[in-house]
């Protein structure tokens, strides 16, 4: 049976790959992002393959706008079967004592508070129906800090704790909760981290074949389509020559 899947941060990176993979699975998509033009382009692309797509343009940091958009979902779109909390970012790689406080606030508001907002807005209806799946995009960075990662690592450690806590809170229901933790993935993630310094971002992927957004999206689709009695609780996905968040062998 086809699902209705809501993906935050769907216009680039892992979110974009998830949108395309769930579309290939013939699921209906609610795609959120901050750029309406990109959302429109993606909707046109996916609807060419007969996928039903609804786009919502808002920033997950803005709680009341998120609430307004979710509460105004049109008839036929209110029942969300899968929530992919993907919206997130890293900014900066400075030592903690030299970090940019505005960057910290953006990461905390997006990676933690934005995820909580979407969870709070969507999961109660899942509980009422006793059906649904929440897939949070965490990170290997949530397992242990690495040099310069400090606040970003802390936000992804929070994602792990929040995902585990939600799974505990929902254990009496048929809902499933997944923490999907990528390692080194080549997307625009690093370009964002370095505030548009493309050359610096490209160096992170030198000498190793990194993961792609499609690799992570494959796991998300697999988890969402596992048998009802199977809960893929946590998946760590690394490039072959990456051992953890800080050990990467380049050749």
Tab-separated table of C-alpha atoms in Angstrom:
chain	number	residue	atom	x	y	z
A	1	UNK	CA	0.000	0.000	0.000
A	2	UNK	CA	1.379	3.411	-0.975
A	3	UNK	CA	2.317	5.729	1.869
A	4	UNK	CA	2.167	9.473	2.354
A	5	UNK	CA	5.697	10.569	3.227
A	6	UNK	CA	6.628	14.005	4.580
A	7	UNK	CA	10.286	14.944	4.094
A	8	UNK	CA	11.777	18.104	5.588
A	9	UNK	CA	14.698	19.780	3.858
A	10	UNK	CA	13.730	18.032	0.627
A	11	UNK	CA	15.339	20.328	-1.935
A	12	UNK	CA	18.954	19.163	-1.641
A	13	UNK	CA	21.277	16.462	-0.360
A	14	UNK	CA	19.844	13.505	1.510
A	15	UNK	CA	16.354	15.023	1.558
A	16	UNK	CA	16.323	15.341	-2.227
A	17	UNK	CA	17.569	11.775	-2.619
A	18	UNK	CA	14.863	10.554	-0.228
A	19	UNK	CA	12.203	12.369	-2.244
A	20	UNK	CA	13.323	10.659	-5.430
A	21	UNK	CA	13.627	7.209	-3.839
A	22	UNK	CA	10.231	7.335	-2.161
A	23	UNK	CA	8.775	8.538	-5.469
A	24	UNK	CA	10.273	5.483	-7.181
A	25	UNK	CA	8.484	3.465	-4.506
A	26	UNK	CA	5.196	5.042	-5.710
A	27	UNK	CA	4.615	6.865	-2.438
A	28	UNK	CA	2.837	10.229	-2.171
A	29	UNK	CA	5.111	13.051	-1.053
A	30	UNK	CA	4.796	16.145	1.085
A	31	UNK	CA	8.042	18.039	0.555
A	32	UNK	CA	9.153	20.942	2.717
A	33	UNK	CA	11.967	23.407	2.228
A	34	UNK	CA	12.843	27.086	2.401
A	35	UNK	CA	13.084	27.713	-1.341
A	36	UNK	CA	9.790	27.666	-3.255
A	37	UNK	CA	11.492	27.683	-6.657
A	38	UNK	CA	13.461	24.536	-5.836
A	39	UNK	CA	10.358	22.899	-4.426
A	40	UNK	CA	8.469	23.698	-7.618
A	41	UNK	CA	11.264	22.292	-9.787
A	42	UNK	CA	11.351	19.089	-7.740
A	43	UNK	CA	7.577	18.736	-7.858
A	44	UNK	CA	7.626	19.067	-11.652
A	45	UNK	CA	10.361	16.447	-11.887
A	46	UNK	CA	8.593	13.927	-9.695
A	47	UNK	CA	5.089	14.411	-11.048
A	48	UNK	CA	6.369	13.540	-14.515
A	49	UNK	CA	6.584	10.022	-13.107
A	50	UNK	CA	2.977	10.177	-11.857
A	51	UNK	CA	3.998	10.783	-8.232
A	52	UNK	CA	1.556	12.871	-6.211
A	53	UNK	CA	3.445	15.786	-4.655
A	54	UNK	CA	2.446	18.551	-2.269
A	55	UNK	CA	5.027	21.241	-1.437
A	56	UNK	CA	5.176	23.356	1.715
A	57	UNK	CA	7.599	26.286	1.844
A	58	UNK	CA	8.714	27.092	5.394
A	59	UNK	CA	11.721	26.954	7.701
A	60	UNK	CA	11.449	24.327	10.449
A	61	UNK	CA	12.999	26.876	12.835
A	62	UNK	CA	9.809	28.917	12.632
A	63	UNK	CA	7.428	26.978	14.847
A	64	UNK	CA	4.233	28.912	14.226
A	65	UNK	CA	4.663	28.876	10.448
A	66	UNK	CA	5.290	25.128	10.575
A	67	UNK	CA	2.155	24.713	12.669
A	68	UNK	CA	0.101	26.829	10.282
A	69	UNK	CA	1.256	24.835	7.258
A	70	UNK	CA	0.648	21.418	8.834
A	71	UNK	CA	-2.756	22.373	10.228
A	72	UNK	CA	-3.762	23.689	6.775
A	73	UNK	CA	-2.979	20.478	4.898
A	74	UNK	CA	-5.703	19.903	2.294
A	75	UNK	CA	-8.186	17.063	2.376
A	76	UNK	CA	-6.553	13.761	1.550
A	77	UNK	CA	-3.112	14.807	2.807
A	78	UNK	CA	-3.608	14.891	6.565
A	79	UNK	CA	-2.725	11.246	7.151
A	80	UNK	CA	1.068	11.180	7.137
A	81	UNK	CA	2.449	7.665	7.268
A	82	UNK	CA	6.178	8.439	7.321
A	83	UNK	CA	7.892	11.534	8.698
A	84	UNK	CA	11.504	11.982	7.563
A	85	UNK	CA	13.082	14.607	9.808
A	86	UNK	CA	15.951	15.455	7.482
A	87	UNK	CA	16.307	19.245	7.704
A	88	UNK	CA	19.646	19.991	9.320
A	89	UNK	CA	23.029	21.549	8.781
A	90	UNK	CA	26.535	22.080	10.111
A	91	UNK	CA	28.124	25.522	10.229
A	92	UNK	CA	31.801	26.143	10.902
A	93	UNK	CA	34.645	23.927	12.054
A	94	UNK	CA	36.291	26.213	14.580
A	95	UNK	CA	37.337	25.277	18.107
A	96	UNK	CA	34.448	25.653	20.517
A	97	UNK	CA	36.033	28.640	22.238
A	98	UNK	CA	36.232	30.469	18.883
A	99	UNK	CA	32.842	29.446	17.472
A	100	UNK	CA	30.306	31.772	15.909
A	101	UNK	CA	27.332	32.123	18.251
A	102	UNK	CA	24.953	32.803	15.358
A	103	UNK	CA	26.077	29.535	13.735
A	104	UNK	CA	25.440	27.721	17.016
A	105	UNK	CA	21.942	29.139	17.259
A	106	UNK	CA	21.110	28.167	13.674
A	107	UNK	CA	22.292	24.583	14.191
A	108	UNK	CA	20.450	24.163	17.493
A	109	UNK	CA	17.245	25.726	16.168
A	110	UNK	CA	17.278	23.596	12.998
A	111	UNK	CA	18.780	20.280	14.045
A	112	UNK	CA	17.111	19.969	17.444
A	113	UNK	CA	14.198	22.361	17.824
A	114	UNK	CA	13.050	22.007	14.214
A	115	UNK	CA	13.004	18.220	14.550
A	116	UNK	CA	11.043	18.509	17.780
A	117	UNK	CA	8.546	20.897	16.193
A	118	UNK	CA	7.797	18.551	13.302
A	119	UNK	CA	7.579	15.563	15.631
A	120	UNK	CA	5.157	17.362	17.921
A	121	UNK	CA	2.971	18.493	15.025
A	122	UNK	CA	2.708	15.154	13.220
A	123	UNK	CA	3.183	12.258	15.628
A	124	UNK	CA	0.009	12.740	17.752
A	125	UNK	CA	-2.178	11.888	14.741
A	126	UNK	CA	-0.027	8.800	14.123
A	127	UNK	CA	-0.581	7.738	17.728
A	128	UNK	CA	-4.326	8.259	17.351
A	129	UNK	CA	-4.323	5.984	14.273
A	130	UNK	CA	-1.801	3.597	15.878
A	131	UNK	CA	0.185	3.695	12.651
A	132	UNK	CA	3.230	5.586	11.444
A	133	UNK	CA	6.987	5.758	11.162
A	134	UNK	CA	9.418	8.507	12.143
A	135	UNK	CA	12.844	8.487	10.485
A	136	UNK	CA	15.283	10.971	11.978
A	137	UNK	CA	18.446	11.726	10.018
A	138	UNK	CA	21.157	11.695	12.650
A	139	UNK	CA	24.882	11.371	12.053
A	140	UNK	CA	28.015	9.478	13.005
A	141	UNK	CA	28.858	12.834	14.591
A	142	UNK	CA	26.271	12.051	17.254
A	143	UNK	CA	28.286	9.071	18.490
A	144	UNK	CA	31.434	10.970	19.457
A	145	UNK	CA	32.790	14.478	19.011
A	146	UNK	CA	35.532	15.235	16.511
A	147	UNK	CA	37.872	18.198	16.215
A	148	UNK	CA	35.913	21.317	15.366
A	149	UNK	CA	32.613	19.470	15.450
A	150	UNK	CA	31.636	20.488	18.997
A	151	UNK	CA	28.163	22.073	18.664
A	152	UNK	CA	27.193	20.174	15.507
A	153	UNK	CA	28.160	16.895	17.194
A	154	UNK	CA	26.136	17.936	20.234
A	155	UNK	CA	23.049	18.527	18.087
A	156	UNK	CA	23.344	15.102	16.496
A	157	UNK	CA	23.904	13.493	19.900
A	158	UNK	CA	20.643	15.192	20.842
A	159	UNK	CA	18.970	13.661	17.785
A	160	UNK	CA	20.041	10.223	19.004
A	161	UNK	CA	18.714	10.882	22.520
A	162	UNK	CA	15.450	12.330	21.205
A	163	UNK	CA	14.985	9.417	18.805
A	164	UNK	CA	15.629	6.872	21.540
A	165	UNK	CA	13.305	8.725	23.893
A	166	UNK	CA	10.537	8.852	21.306
A	167	UNK	CA	10.905	5.129	20.646
A	168	UNK	CA	10.476	4.484	24.365
A	169	UNK	CA	7.462	6.770	24.542
A	170	UNK	CA	5.849	4.955	21.598
A	171	UNK	CA	6.675	1.393	22.613
A	172	UNK	CA	3.043	0.772	23.579
A	173	UNK	CA	1.954	1.617	20.008
A	174	UNK	CA	2.552	0.149	16.562
A	175	UNK	CA	4.612	3.189	15.520
A	176	UNK	CA	8.253	2.711	14.541
A	177	UNK	CA	11.169	5.083	15.099
A	178	UNK	CA	14.487	5.019	13.219
A	179	UNK	CA	17.726	6.931	13.731
A	180	UNK	CA	19.601	6.884	10.405
A	181	UNK	CA	23.210	7.971	10.949
A	182	UNK	CA	25.296	8.750	7.842
A	183	UNK	CA	29.027	9.189	7.795
A	184	UNK	CA	30.861	11.047	5.049
A	185	UNK	CA	28.260	11.888	2.378
A	186	UNK	CA	29.098	14.065	-0.614
A	187	UNK	CA	26.300	16.638	-0.824
A	188	UNK	CA	26.192	20.410	-0.407
A	189	UNK	CA	26.541	19.774	3.355
A	190	UNK	CA	30.208	20.791	3.497
A	191	UNK	CA	29.694	23.761	1.214
A	192	UNK	CA	27.103	25.004	3.701
A	193	UNK	CA	29.395	24.262	6.623
A	194	UNK	CA	32.137	26.417	5.116
A	195	UNK	CA	29.748	29.206	4.126
A	196	UNK	CA	30.109	28.658	0.380
A	197	UNK	CA	33.859	27.895	0.260
A	198	UNK	CA	33.579	25.214	-2.446
A	199	UNK	CA	37.309	24.529	-2.615
A	200	UNK	CA	37.591	23.858	1.099
A	201	UNK	CA	34.470	21.695	1.009
A	202	UNK	CA	35.811	19.579	-1.873
A	203	UNK	CA	38.965	18.719	0.089
A	204	UNK	CA	36.912	16.712	2.575
A	205	UNK	CA	36.170	14.132	-0.112
A	206	UNK	CA	39.686	13.895	-1.555
A	207	UNK	CA	41.199	10.409	-1.544
A	208	UNK	CA	38.069	8.530	-0.512
A	209	UNK	CA	34.874	7.488	-2.234
A	210	UNK	CA	32.211	9.018	0.005
A	211	UNK	CA	28.626	7.975	0.360
A	212	UNK	CA	25.961	9.608	-1.772
A	213	UNK	CA	22.533	10.856	-0.830
A	214	UNK	CA	21.099	7.877	-2.700
A	215	UNK	CA	22.959	5.472	-0.391
A	216	UNK	CA	21.213	6.972	2.626
A	217	UNK	CA	17.846	7.230	0.890
A	218	UNK	CA	18.021	3.511	0.061
A	219	UNK	CA	18.256	2.734	3.781
A	220	UNK	CA	15.378	5.091	4.619
A	221	UNK	CA	13.101	3.430	2.062
A	222	UNK	CA	14.139	-0.028	3.284
A	223	UNK	CA	13.361	0.872	6.899
A	224	UNK	CA	9.985	2.351	5.952
A	225	UNK	CA	9.035	-0.805	4.070
A	226	UNK	CA	10.224	-3.429	6.536
A	227	UNK	CA	7.495	-5.795	7.798
A	228	UNK	CA	5.223	-4.249	10.418
A	229	UNK	CA	6.792	-6.286	13.237
A	230	UNK	CA	10.326	-5.121	12.310
A	231	UNK	CA	11.610	-1.824	13.691
A	232	UNK	CA	14.926	-0.673	12.221
A	233	UNK	CA	15.883	1.268	15.322
A	234	UNK	CA	19.292	2.624	14.344
A	235	UNK	CA	21.554	2.351	11.308
A	236	UNK	CA	25.108	3.681	11.019
A	237	UNK	CA	26.197	3.983	7.373
A	238	UNK	CA	29.845	4.741	6.620
A	239	UNK	CA	32.026	4.898	3.540
A	240	UNK	CA	34.225	1.809	3.270
A	241	UNK	CA	37.412	3.618	4.334
A	242	UNK	CA	35.767	5.513	7.198
A	243	UNK	CA	35.829	3.913	10.643
A	244	UNK	CA	34.042	6.599	12.663
A	245	UNK	CA	33.572	10.345	12.730
A	246	UNK	CA	37.291	11.123	12.830
A	247	UNK	CA	39.111	8.122	11.304
A	248	UNK	CA	39.141	8.367	7.503
A	249	UNK	CA	41.805	6.661	5.403
A	250	UNK	CA	42.516	8.561	2.201
A	251	UNK	CA	44.374	7.042	-0.724
